[in-house]
mmCIF file of C-alpha atoms in Angstrom:
data_model
loop_
_atom_site.group_PDB
_atom_site.id
_atom_site.type_symbol
_atom_site.label_atom_id
_atom_site.label_comp_id
_atom_site.label_asym_id
_atom_site.label_seq_id
_atom_site.Cartn_x
_atom_site.Cartn_y
_atom_site.Cartn_z
ATOM 1 C CA MET W 1 0.000 0.000 0.000
ATOM 2 C CA LYS W 2 2.762 2.322 0.834
ATOM 3 C CA LYS W 3 4.410 1.541 -2.497
ATOM 4 C CA TYR W 4 1.080 2.171 -4.207
ATOM 5 C CA LEU W 5 0.744 5.530 -2.510
ATOM 6 C CA LYS W 6 4.270 6.381 -3.577
ATOM 7 C CA ASN W 7 3.492 5.492 -7.200
ATOM 8 C CA LEU W 8 0.201 7.353 -6.990
ATOM 9 C CA GLY W 9 2.009 10.372 -5.671
ATOM 10 C CA LEU W 10 4.533 10.106 -8.493
ATOM 11 C CA ALA W 11 1.741 9.809 -11.029
ATOM 12 C CA MET W 12 -0.043 12.800 -9.570
ATOM 13 C CA ALA W 13 3.192 14.760 -9.648
ATOM 14 C CA VAL W 14 3.700 13.856 -13.296
ATOM 15 C CA VAL W 15 0.134 14.883 -14.138
ATOM 16 C CA ALA W 16 0.612 18.146 -12.262
ATOM 17 C CA LEU W 17 3.858 18.756 -14.147
ATOM 18 C CA LEU W 18 2.216 18.044 -17.503
ATOM 19 C CA LEU W 19 -0.686 20.331 -16.673
ATOM 20 C CA SER W 20 1.766 22.985 -15.596
ATOM 21 C CA MET W 21 3.713 22.580 -18.842
ATOM 22 C CA ALA W 22 0.518 22.725 -20.854
ATOM 23 C CA SER W 23 -0.516 25.827 -18.971
ATOM 24 C CA CYS W 24 2.858 27.431 -19.565
ATOM 25 C CA GLU W 25 2.727 26.475 -23.236
ATOM 26 C CA LYS W 26 -0.745 27.946 -23.511
ATOM 27 C CA ASP W 27 0.422 31.068 -21.733
ATOM 28 C CA ASP W 28 3.447 31.275 -24.043
ATOM 29 C CA ASN W 29 1.209 30.885 -27.093
ATOM 30 C CA THR W 30 -1.162 33.495 -25.739
ATOM 31 C CA ILE W 31 1.710 35.843 -25.088
ATOM 32 C CA ASN W 32 3.068 35.184 -28.593
ATOM 33 C CA GLU W 33 -0.326 35.712 -30.184
ATOM 34 C CA ASN W 34 -0.856 38.866 -28.159
ATOM 35 C CA THR W 35 2.601 40.135 -29.102
ATOM 36 C CA ASP W 36 1.947 39.423 -32.763
ATOM 37 C CA ALA W 37 -1.429 41.150 -32.570
ATOM 38 C CA ILE W 38 0.119 44.123 -30.816
ATOM 39 C CA ASN W 39 2.857 44.390 -33.453
ATOM 40 C CA VAL W 40 0.407 44.019 -36.329
ATOM 41 C CA ASN W 41 -1.994 46.567 -34.866
ATOM 42 C CA ALA W 42 0.862 49.013 -34.288
ATOM 43 C CA ALA W 43 1.969 48.715 -37.912
ATOM 44 C CA VAL W 44 -1.590 49.042 -39.202
ATOM 45 C CA ASP W 45 -2.184 52.122 -37.049
ATOM 46 C CA ALA W 46 1.076 53.684 -38.214
ATOM 47 C CA CYS W 47 0.118 53.144 -41.859
ATOM 48 C CA SER W 48 -3.307 54.645 -41.221
ATOM 49 C CA GLU W 49 -1.743 57.678 -39.571
ATOM 50 C CA LEU W 50 0.668 58.088 -42.482
ATOM 51 C CA GLU W 51 -2.239 57.857 -44.924
ATOM 52 C CA ALA W 52 -4.060 60.634 -43.053
ATOM 53 C CA LEU W 53 -0.963 62.841 -43.073
ATOM 54 C CA CYS W 54 -0.503 62.345 -46.810
ATOM 55 C CA LYS W 55 -4.118 63.356 -47.352
ATOM 56 C CA GLN W 56 -3.437 66.509 -45.361
ATOM 57 C CA VAL W 57 -0.724 67.310 -47.889
ATOM 58 C CA SER W 58 -3.249 67.054 -50.718
ATOM 59 C CA THR W 59 -5.524 69.431 -48.809
ATOM 60 C CA LEU W 60 -2.611 71.796 -48.175
ATOM 61 C CA ILE W 61 -1.764 71.850 -51.882
ATOM 62 C CA SER W 62 -5.355 72.659 -52.769
ATOM 63 C CA GLU W 63 -5.701 75.377 -50.129
ATOM 64 C CA THR W 64 -2.378 77.128 -50.686
ATOM 65 C CA ALA W 65 -2.546 76.989 -54.507
ATOM 66 C CA PRO W 66 1.192 76.926 -55.303
ATOM 67 C CA THR W 67 2.206 78.684 -58.495
ATOM 68 C CA ASP W 68 2.582 76.748 -61.726
ATOM 69 C CA ALA W 69 6.322 77.328 -61.556
ATOM 70 C CA GLN W 70 6.507 75.877 -58.028
ATOM 71 C CA CYS W 71 4.512 72.835 -59.066
ATOM 72 C CA ASN W 72 6.623 72.329 -62.172
ATOM 73 C CA SER W 73 9.836 72.451 -60.114
ATOM 74 C CA ILE W 74 8.588 69.905 -57.563
ATOM 75 C CA LEU W 75 7.108 67.634 -60.235
ATOM 76 C CA SER W 76 10.288 67.775 -62.319
ATOM 77 C CA GLU W 77 12.407 66.644 -59.382
ATOM 78 C CA TYR W 78 9.872 63.950 -58.549
ATOM 79 C CA VAL W 79 9.775 62.577 -62.096
ATOM 80 C CA ASP W 80 13.474 62.931 -62.904
ATOM 81 C CA ASP W 81 14.947 61.865 -59.549
ATOM 82 C CA VAL W 82 12.379 59.390 -58.225
ATOM 83 C CA VAL W 83 9.940 57.890 -60.717
ATOM 84 C CA VAL W 84 12.042 57.487 -63.845
ATOM 85 C CA PRO W 85 15.142 56.184 -62.009
ATOM 86 C CA THR W 86 13.005 53.659 -60.141
ATOM 87 C CA TYR W 87 11.449 52.330 -63.320
ATOM 88 C CA ARG W 88 14.857 52.281 -65.002
ATOM 89 C CA LEU W 89 16.231 50.138 -62.190
ATOM 90 C CA LEU W 90 13.159 47.916 -62.376
ATOM 91 C CA ALA W 91 13.441 47.378 -66.135
ATOM 92 C CA GLU W 92 17.172 46.699 -65.942
ATOM 93 C CA ALA W 93 16.700 44.282 -63.031
ATOM 94 C CA ALA W 94 13.972 42.474 -64.982
ATOM 95 C CA LEU W 95 16.414 42.036 -67.871
ATOM 96 C CA ASP W 96 19.013 40.673 -65.436
ATOM 97 C CA PHE W 97 16.380 38.287 -64.111
ATOM 98 C CA ARG W 98 15.655 37.086 -67.639
ATOM 99 C CA ASP W 99 19.378 36.573 -68.236
ATOM 100 C CA ALA W 100 19.516 34.379 -65.130
ATOM 101 C CA VAL W 101 16.495 32.376 -66.295
ATOM 102 C CA ASN W 102 18.088 31.889 -69.721
ATOM 103 C CA VAL W 103 21.224 30.538 -68.071
ATOM 104 C CA LEU W 104 19.018 28.233 -66.016
ATOM 105 C CA LYS W 105 17.572 26.812 -69.244
ATOM 106 C CA THR W 106 20.960 25.309 -70.099
ATOM 107 C CA ASN W 107 22.094 24.693 -66.494
ATOM 108 C CA ASN W 108 19.044 23.395 -64.668
ATOM 109 C CA ASP W 109 20.522 22.854 -61.233
ATOM 110 C CA ALA W 110 20.157 24.197 -57.708
ATOM 111 C CA LEU W 111 22.996 26.714 -58.073
ATOM 112 C CA HIS W 112 21.518 28.422 -61.115
ATOM 113 C CA LEU W 113 18.000 28.152 -59.755
ATOM 114 C CA LYS W 114 19.153 30.140 -56.731
ATOM 115 C CA ALA W 115 20.805 32.690 -59.023
ATOM 116 C CA ALA W 116 17.488 33.187 -60.823
ATOM 117 C CA ALA W 117 15.670 33.470 -57.484
ATOM 118 C CA ASP W 118 18.180 36.059 -56.264
ATOM 119 C CA ALA W 119 17.700 38.071 -59.452
ATOM 120 C CA TRP W 120 13.926 37.916 -58.922
ATOM 121 C CA LEU W 121 14.383 39.371 -55.437
ATOM 122 C CA VAL W 122 16.309 42.362 -56.805
ATOM 123 C CA ALA W 123 13.629 43.151 -59.380
ATOM 124 C CA ARG W 124 10.980 42.737 -56.712
ATOM 125 C CA ILE W 125 12.589 45.441 -54.567
ATOM 126 C CA TYR W 126 12.377 48.038 -57.316
ATOM 127 C CA TRP W 127 8.777 47.179 -58.113
ATOM 128 C CA GLU W 128 7.743 47.604 -54.486
ATOM 129 C CA GLU W 129 9.653 50.877 -54.351
ATOM 130 C CA SER W 130 7.456 52.130 -57.209
ATOM 131 C CA GLU W 131 4.115 51.604 -55.505
ATOM 132 C CA ALA W 132 3.715 55.182 -54.282
ATOM 133 C CA PHE W 133 3.184 56.130 -57.929
ATOM 134 C CA LEU W 134 0.728 53.530 -59.182
ATOM 135 C CA PHE W 135 -1.140 56.131 -61.202
ATOM 136 C CA GLY W 136 -0.806 57.168 -64.808
ATOM 137 C CA PRO W 137 0.680 54.475 -67.082
ATOM 138 C CA VAL W 138 0.589 51.636 -64.558
ATOM 139 C CA GLY W 139 -3.052 52.230 -63.569
ATOM 140 C CA GLU W 140 -6.102 50.367 -64.800
ATOM 141 C CA ASP W 141 -7.215 53.279 -67.000
ATOM 142 C CA ALA W 142 -3.936 53.120 -68.919
ATOM 143 C CA PHE W 143 -1.801 50.000 -69.413
ATOM 144 C CA ASP W 144 -2.962 48.235 -66.214
ATOM 145 C CA ILE W 145 0.602 47.198 -65.446
ATOM 146 C CA ASP W 146 -0.005 47.018 -61.699
ATOM 147 C CA ALA W 147 -2.667 44.326 -62.032
ATOM 148 C CA HIS W 148 -0.777 42.537 -64.795
ATOM 149 C CA ILE W 149 2.459 42.364 -62.863
ATOM 150 C CA ASP W 150 1.400 42.049 -59.230
ATOM 151 C CA SER W 151 -1.967 40.312 -58.791
ATOM 152 C CA TRP W 152 -2.396 38.038 -55.807
ATOM 153 C CA PRO W 153 -3.568 35.629 -54.464
ATOM 154 C CA LEU W 154 -2.554 33.364 -57.309
ATOM 155 C CA GLU W 155 -4.935 31.016 -59.062
ATOM 156 C CA LEU W 156 -2.953 27.868 -58.321
ATOM 157 C CA ILE W 157 -5.441 25.576 -60.022
ATOM 158 C CA ASP W 158 -5.130 27.602 -63.213
ATOM 159 C CA ILE W 159 -1.333 27.627 -62.894
ATOM 160 C CA GLN W 160 -1.346 23.851 -62.583
ATOM 161 C CA GLU W 161 -3.520 23.631 -65.684
ATOM 162 C CA VAL W 162 -1.051 25.771 -67.610
ATOM 163 C CA LEU W 163 1.772 23.522 -66.442
ATOM 164 C CA ALA W 164 -0.109 20.398 -67.443
ATOM 165 C CA ASN W 165 -1.586 21.511 -70.748
ATOM 166 C CA GLU W 166 0.118 24.608 -72.126
ATOM 167 C CA ALA W 167 3.701 24.821 -70.883
ATOM 168 C CA ASP W 168 5.265 23.041 -73.866
ATOM 169 C CA GLY W 169 3.831 25.519 -76.343
ATOM 170 C CA LEU W 170 3.810 28.595 -74.124
ATOM 171 C CA THR W 171 5.698 31.621 -75.412
ATOM 172 C CA GLY W 172 6.302 34.972 -73.834
ATOM 173 C CA GLN W 173 3.794 36.566 -76.181
ATOM 174 C CA SER W 174 1.066 34.048 -75.342
ATOM 175 C CA ALA W 175 1.909 34.256 -71.628
ATOM 176 C CA TRP W 176 1.551 38.054 -71.722
ATOM 177 C CA LEU W 177 -2.057 37.558 -72.868
ATOM 178 C CA LEU W 178 -2.957 35.223 -69.992
ATOM 179 C CA ASP W 179 -4.976 36.298 -66.957
ATOM 180 C CA ALA W 180 -3.012 38.392 -64.483
ATOM 181 C CA GLU W 181 -3.346 35.758 -61.738
ATOM 182 C CA VAL W 182 -1.210 33.259 -63.675
ATOM 183 C CA ILE W 183 1.689 35.541 -64.709
ATOM 184 C CA GLY W 184 3.666 38.357 -63.134
ATOM 185 C CA PHE W 185 5.857 38.509 -60.075
ATOM 186 C CA HIS W 186 3.921 36.041 -57.975
ATOM 187 C CA THR W 187 3.715 33.280 -60.573
ATOM 188 C CA THR W 188 7.445 33.495 -61.210
ATOM 189 C CA GLU W 189 7.927 33.573 -57.437
ATOM 190 C CA TYR W 190 5.843 30.401 -57.084
ATOM 191 C CA LEU W 191 7.971 28.659 -59.701
ATOM 192 C CA LEU W 192 11.223 29.690 -57.993
ATOM 193 C CA PHE W 193 10.611 29.550 -54.230
ATOM 194 C CA ARG W 194 9.272 27.363 -51.444
ATOM 195 C CA ASP W 195 9.192 28.300 -47.750
ATOM 196 C CA GLY W 196 11.380 31.342 -48.204
ATOM 197 C CA GLN W 197 14.136 29.542 -50.079
ATOM 198 C CA ALA W 198 15.015 28.968 -53.696
ATOM 199 C CA ARG W 199 13.773 25.551 -54.771
ATOM 200 C CA ALA W 200 16.303 22.758 -55.170
ATOM 201 C CA SER W 201 14.905 21.653 -58.521
ATOM 202 C CA ILE W 202 12.395 22.618 -61.168
ATOM 203 C CA THR W 203 10.687 20.455 -63.799
ATOM 204 C CA ASN W 204 11.040 21.030 -67.526
ATOM 205 C CA ALA W 205 7.410 22.167 -67.718
ATOM 206 C CA GLU W 206 7.973 24.622 -64.854
ATOM 207 C CA LEU W 207 11.115 25.945 -66.547
ATOM 208 C CA LYS W 208 9.246 26.542 -69.810
ATOM 209 C CA TYR W 209 6.486 28.320 -67.898
ATOM 210 C CA LEU W 210 9.055 30.368 -65.981
ATOM 211 C CA THR W 211 10.791 31.365 -69.220
ATOM 212 C CA ALA W 212 7.569 32.567 -70.841
ATOM 213 C CA ALA W 213 6.277 34.329 -67.709
ATOM 214 C CA THR W 214 9.644 36.058 -67.282
ATOM 215 C CA ASP W 215 9.443 37.433 -70.819
ATOM 216 C CA ALA W 216 5.978 38.803 -70.015
ATOM 217 C CA LEU W 217 7.325 40.357 -66.816
ATOM 218 C CA VAL W 218 10.203 41.997 -68.690
ATOM 219 C CA TRP W 219 7.800 43.593 -71.164
ATOM 220 C CA ASP W 220 5.591 45.006 -68.417
ATOM 221 C CA CYS W 221 8.594 46.486 -66.607
ATOM 222 C CA ALA W 222 9.930 47.931 -69.863
ATOM 223 C CA LEU W 223 6.494 49.339 -70.679
ATOM 224 C CA ALA W 224 6.341 51.192 -67.356
ATOM 225 C CA TYR W 225 9.774 52.729 -67.933
ATOM 226 C CA VAL W 226 9.135 53.655 -71.567
ATOM 227 C CA ALA W 227 5.737 55.159 -70.753
ATOM 228 C CA TRP W 228 7.159 57.449 -68.061
ATOM 229 C CA ALA W 229 10.494 58.342 -69.675
ATOM 230 C CA GLY W 230 9.637 58.283 -73.385
ATOM 231 C CA GLU W 231 10.693 55.636 -75.859
ATOM 232 C CA ASN W 232 13.717 57.619 -77.028
ATOM 233 C CA ASN W 233 14.997 58.207 -73.495
ATOM 234 C CA VAL W 234 15.607 54.633 -72.366
ATOM 235 C CA SER W 235 18.624 52.405 -72.789
ATOM 236 C CA ALA W 236 19.067 50.345 -75.941
ATOM 237 C CA GLY W 237 18.578 47.123 -74.008
ATOM 238 C CA VAL W 238 15.248 48.210 -72.569
ATOM 239 C CA LYS W 239 14.068 49.622 -75.883
ATOM 240 C CA ASN W 240 14.935 46.366 -77.645
ATOM 241 C CA ALA W 241 12.980 44.420 -75.043
ATOM 242 C CA PHE W 242 10.031 46.769 -75.381
ATOM 243 C CA ASN W 243 10.026 46.220 -79.156
ATOM 244 C CA GLU W 244 10.059 42.417 -78.888
ATOM 245 C CA ASN W 245 6.292 41.999 -78.491
ATOM 246 C CA PRO W 246 4.005 43.685 -81.057
ATOM 247 C CA ASP W 247 1.056 43.364 -78.652
ATOM 248 C CA VAL W 248 2.900 45.535 -76.137
ATOM 249 C CA GLU W 249 3.774 48.089 -78.794
ATOM 250 C CA LYS W 250 0.164 48.229 -79.982
ATOM 251 C CA LEU W 251 -1.163 48.739 -76.466
ATOM 252 C CA PHE W 252 1.313 51.575 -76.040
ATOM 253 C CA SER W 253 0.467 53.240 -79.359
ATOM 254 C CA ASP W 254 -3.271 53.035 -78.651
ATOM 255 C CA ARG W 255 -2.990 55.224 -75.534
ATOM 256 C CA PRO W 256 -1.154 58.429 -76.452
ATOM 257 C CA ASN W 257 -2.253 60.208 -73.261
ATOM 258 C CA PHE W 258 0.055 57.916 -71.301
ATOM 259 C CA GLN W 259 3.101 58.202 -73.551
ATOM 260 C CA ASN W 260 5.973 60.394 -72.298
ATOM 261 C CA PHE W 261 3.920 60.608 -69.143
ATOM 262 C CA GLY W 262 6.675 62.157 -67.068
ATOM 263 C CA ASP W 263 6.624 65.248 -69.260
ATOM 264 C CA LYS W 264 2.831 65.382 -69.118
ATOM 265 C CA LEU W 265 2.881 65.290 -65.331
ATOM 266 C CA LYS W 266 5.641 67.897 -65.039
ATOM 267 C CA ASN W 267 3.810 70.285 -67.346
ATOM 268 C CA ALA W 268 0.237 69.415 -66.316
ATOM 269 C CA THR W 269 -0.726 68.487 -69.864
ATOM 270 C CA GLY W 270 -2.718 65.552 -71.224
ATOM 271 C CA ASN W 271 -5.334 64.387 -68.763
ATOM 272 C CA TYR W 272 -4.326 67.143 -66.297
ATOM 273 C CA ALA W 273 -5.666 69.826 -68.663
ATOM 274 C CA GLY W 274 -3.394 72.514 -67.297
ATOM 275 C CA SER W 275 -4.157 71.924 -63.604
ATOM 276 C CA PHE W 276 -0.769 71.992 -61.903
ATOM 277 C CA VAL W 277 -2.446 71.572 -58.520
ATOM 278 C CA ALA W 278 -4.072 68.339 -59.694
ATOM 279 C CA ALA W 279 -0.746 67.133 -61.071
ATOM 280 C CA LEU W 280 1.126 67.960 -57.864
ATOM 281 C CA SER W 281 -1.539 66.277 -55.737
ATOM 282 C CA GLU W 282 -0.746 62.992 -57.501
ATOM 283 C CA ILE W 283 2.363 62.694 -55.330
ATOM 284 C CA SER W 284 0.530 62.851 -52.010
ATOM 285 C CA ASP W 285 -2.523 60.966 -53.285
ATOM 286 C CA GLY W 286 -0.320 58.109 -54.511
ATOM 287 C CA ALA W 287 1.476 58.031 -51.170
ATOM 288 C CA ALA W 288 -1.811 57.951 -49.258
ATOM 289 C CA ASP W 289 -3.117 55.107 -51.432
ATOM 290 C CA ILE W 290 -0.158 52.813 -50.840
ATOM 291 C CA ALA W 291 -0.045 53.609 -47.106
ATOM 292 C CA SER W 292 -3.674 52.499 -46.907
ATOM 293 C CA GLU W 293 -3.065 49.373 -48.973
ATOM 294 C CA VAL W 294 -0.083 48.288 -46.903
ATOM 295 C CA GLY W 295 -1.917 48.700 -43.606
ATOM 296 C CA THR W 296 -5.363 47.442 -44.520
ATOM 297 C CA THR W 297 -5.012 45.042 -47.436
ATOM 298 C CA LYS W 298 -1.505 43.671 -47.084
ATOM 299 C CA ILE W 299 -1.149 43.427 -43.287
ATOM 300 C CA GLU W 300 -4.451 43.672 -41.445
ATOM 301 C CA SER W 301 -6.681 41.556 -43.682
ATOM 302 C CA PRO W 302 -4.524 38.389 -43.842
ATOM 303 C CA PHE W 303 -3.792 38.532 -40.112
ATOM 304 C CA ILE W 304 -7.375 39.072 -38.975
ATOM 305 C CA ASN W 305 -8.758 36.468 -41.380
ATOM 306 C CA GLY W 306 -5.966 33.987 -40.699
ATOM 307 C CA LEU W 307 -5.536 33.368 -44.424
ATOM 308 C CA VAL W 308 -1.950 32.697 -45.438
ATOM 309 C CA GLU W 309 -2.965 32.702 -49.100
ATOM 310 C CA GLU W 310 -3.764 36.410 -48.736
ATOM 311 C CA VAL W 311 -0.167 37.144 -47.734
ATOM 312 C CA GLU W 312 1.697 38.780 -50.589
ATOM 313 C CA SER W 313 5.055 37.237 -51.598
ATOM 314 C CA TRP W 314 4.633 34.325 -49.226
ATOM 315 C CA TYR W 315 6.493 31.722 -51.281
ATOM 316 C CA SER W 316 9.678 33.765 -50.970
ATOM 317 C CA TRP W 317 8.787 35.005 -47.457
ATOM 318 C CA HIS W 318 9.564 38.476 -48.737
ATOM 319 C CA SER W 319 6.358 40.121 -47.527
ATOM 320 C CA LEU W 320 7.698 42.323 -44.754
ATOM 321 C CA ASP W 321 10.489 43.522 -47.035
ATOM 322 C CA ASP W 322 7.852 44.326 -49.662
ATOM 323 C CA TYR W 323 5.815 46.357 -47.205
ATOM 324 C CA GLN W 324 8.817 48.301 -45.933
ATOM 325 C CA ASN W 325 9.836 49.010 -49.522
ATOM 326 C CA ASN W 326 6.322 50.324 -50.168
ATOM 327 C CA ILE W 327 6.814 52.833 -47.361
ATOM 328 C CA LYS W 328 10.259 53.671 -48.738
ATOM 329 C CA SER W 329 8.523 54.525 -51.998
ATOM 330 C CA ILE W 330 6.516 57.113 -50.038
ATOM 331 C CA LYS W 331 9.702 58.453 -48.537
ATOM 332 C CA ASN W 332 11.385 58.712 -51.928
ATOM 333 C CA ALA W 333 8.358 60.482 -53.406
ATOM 334 C CA TYR W 334 8.127 62.925 -50.499
ATOM 335 C CA TYR W 335 11.864 63.546 -50.186
ATOM 336 C CA GLY W 336 12.340 64.093 -53.935
ATOM 337 C CA GLY W 337 15.034 61.464 -54.473
ATOM 338 C CA ARG W 338 15.888 57.817 -53.989
ATOM 339 C CA ASN W 339 17.307 56.694 -50.641
ATOM 340 C CA LEU W 340 17.932 60.187 -49.316
ATOM 341 C CA SER W 341 18.573 60.652 -45.596
ATOM 342 C CA THR W 342 17.182 64.173 -45.781
ATOM 343 C CA PRO W 343 14.817 65.730 -48.338
ATOM 344 C CA ALA W 344 16.204 67.235 -51.506
ATOM 345 C CA ALA W 345 17.191 70.766 -50.620
ATOM 346 C CA THR W 346 15.179 72.772 -53.121
ATOM 347 C CA ASN W 347 12.307 71.238 -55.030
ATOM 348 C CA SER W 348 11.038 68.323 -52.959
ATOM 349 C CA LEU W 349 7.442 68.110 -51.805
ATOM 350 C CA SER W 350 8.814 68.017 -48.270
ATOM 351 C CA VAL W 351 10.439 71.442 -48.652
ATOM 352 C CA PHE W 352 7.176 72.870 -49.978
ATOM 353 C CA VAL W 353 5.139 71.414 -47.102
ATOM 354 C CA ALA W 354 7.713 72.638 -44.563
ATOM 355 C CA SER W 355 7.378 76.153 -45.937
ATOM 356 C CA LYS W 356 3.613 76.081 -45.338
ATOM 357 C CA ASN W 357 3.220 73.794 -42.332
ATOM 358 C CA PRO W 358 6.495 72.788 -40.636
ATOM 359 C CA GLN W 359 4.704 70.625 -38.083
ATOM 360 C CA LEU W 360 3.026 68.554 -40.788
ATOM 361 C CA ASP W 361 6.342 68.044 -42.559
ATOM 362 C CA SER W 362 7.983 66.867 -39.322
ATOM 363 C CA GLN W 363 5.080 64.522 -38.604
ATOM 364 C CA ILE W 364 5.269 62.923 -42.046
ATOM 365 C CA LYS W 365 9.004 62.326 -41.878
ATOM 366 C CA ALA W 366 8.702 60.847 -38.383
ATOM 367 C CA LYS W 367 5.745 58.670 -39.363
ATOM 368 C CA ILE W 368 7.547 57.252 -42.402
ATOM 369 C CA THR W 369 10.333 56.049 -40.103
ATOM 370 C CA ASP W 370 7.778 54.818 -37.573
ATOM 371 C CA CYS W 371 5.948 52.776 -40.216
ATOM 372 C CA ILE W 372 9.109 51.073 -41.439
ATOM 373 C CA THR W 373 10.168 50.265 -37.877
ATOM 374 C CA LYS W 374 6.795 48.852 -36.887
ATOM 375 C CA ILE W 375 6.421 46.755 -40.015
ATOM 376 C CA ALA W 376 9.848 45.247 -39.366
ATOM 377 C CA ALA W 377 8.809 44.497 -35.765
ATOM 378 C CA ILE W 378 6.053 42.158 -37.022
ATOM 379 C CA GLY W 379 8.815 39.714 -37.911
ATOM 380 C CA THR W 380 10.385 39.725 -34.437
ATOM 381 C CA GLY W 381 12.339 36.521 -33.967
ATOM 382 C CA GLY W 382 13.245 36.264 -37.629
ATOM 383 C CA ARG W 383 9.808 35.114 -38.752
ATOM 384 C CA SER W 384 8.207 35.940 -42.056
ATOM 385 C CA PHE W 385 4.749 37.462 -42.205
ATOM 386 C CA TYR W 386 3.529 34.170 -43.660
ATOM 387 C CA GLU W 387 4.683 32.414 -40.466
ATOM 388 C CA VAL W 388 3.106 35.080 -38.258
ATOM 389 C CA VAL W 389 -0.251 34.707 -39.998
ATOM 390 C CA ARG W 390 0.001 30.921 -40.033
ATOM 391 C CA ASP W 391 0.922 30.699 -36.353
ATOM 392 C CA ASN W 392 -1.979 32.930 -35.344
ATOM 393 C CA ALA W 393 -4.617 31.366 -37.596
ATOM 394 C CA LYS W 394 -7.572 30.067 -35.603
#
């Protein structure tokens, strides 16, 4: 009996220990979930606050009515030092990505697959850094490049059907005509990555699909650059790529209001009909739009709904980098240059706002930094946003 009581006591102790461990684990999970929710909410709130500040800039522009010359100076710096250089880098990176894919065609191994994946990541950065100016040529009323290049979630069933039935005969030109959900950055990402890493191998059908989809991606990136800069103001390599697909050239020629768009914006011509205030407001309106999209669509919605498939760039686990680069696009647009630590000294939107409302200017600059910091904090512990959403899904 005594032995029995000893064993019973041991058993009870073990049960108590297990319950304690379970309780601790539950507490740890609760703490983790609460921490994730706190970090997500902080980032969402910061994006919302940045959106509101950018809208105040649009109101300020309307109320203060800057002169045409002031608007032209700010818009010229914005186009020449932010928009056009970003699209140039994007188009050139897309060509580098295609070069890597072409090498992969004759060296289908893990080393060259990783090289193609790395090249994809570089191009992806420049695209995300362009999202504060998703108006004009890239918008749905023009060439619809944004939807064509960056639609998500993917239609995986349709992608599998392409792989099974069309990959052998798929060309870049035919791929460019497919639905947006089966081409673009996220389809090429799906073919290159799994769980945040470059895949170890790729089938012949996947490689043919990747080759065609990469051509389509190159043409969209080239189209964005040509439309903003003008066909005669881009490098020979980009111009040659742009001229490869007659469907792309026809689309471009059919929409003259979006050709040489940088000049149209700077001079308030074309669709702006001489309204320099409307043209200048595009900068702050574009910034407000992407701040809202990052907070609400890209971060809040997937987390609240617990849907990993709603997470952008989740095959490469590049989501949080994407979102931070979106905010950097706001910074570049507002500061009047790429990767500046302080705003351009003369003709940036920031300098104009500071001359009218110094407090608003200070708030915007601080909130841009705050947004980037809080988005990065979502991945505390080295986790991707995909993992955060997955781990918190109910």
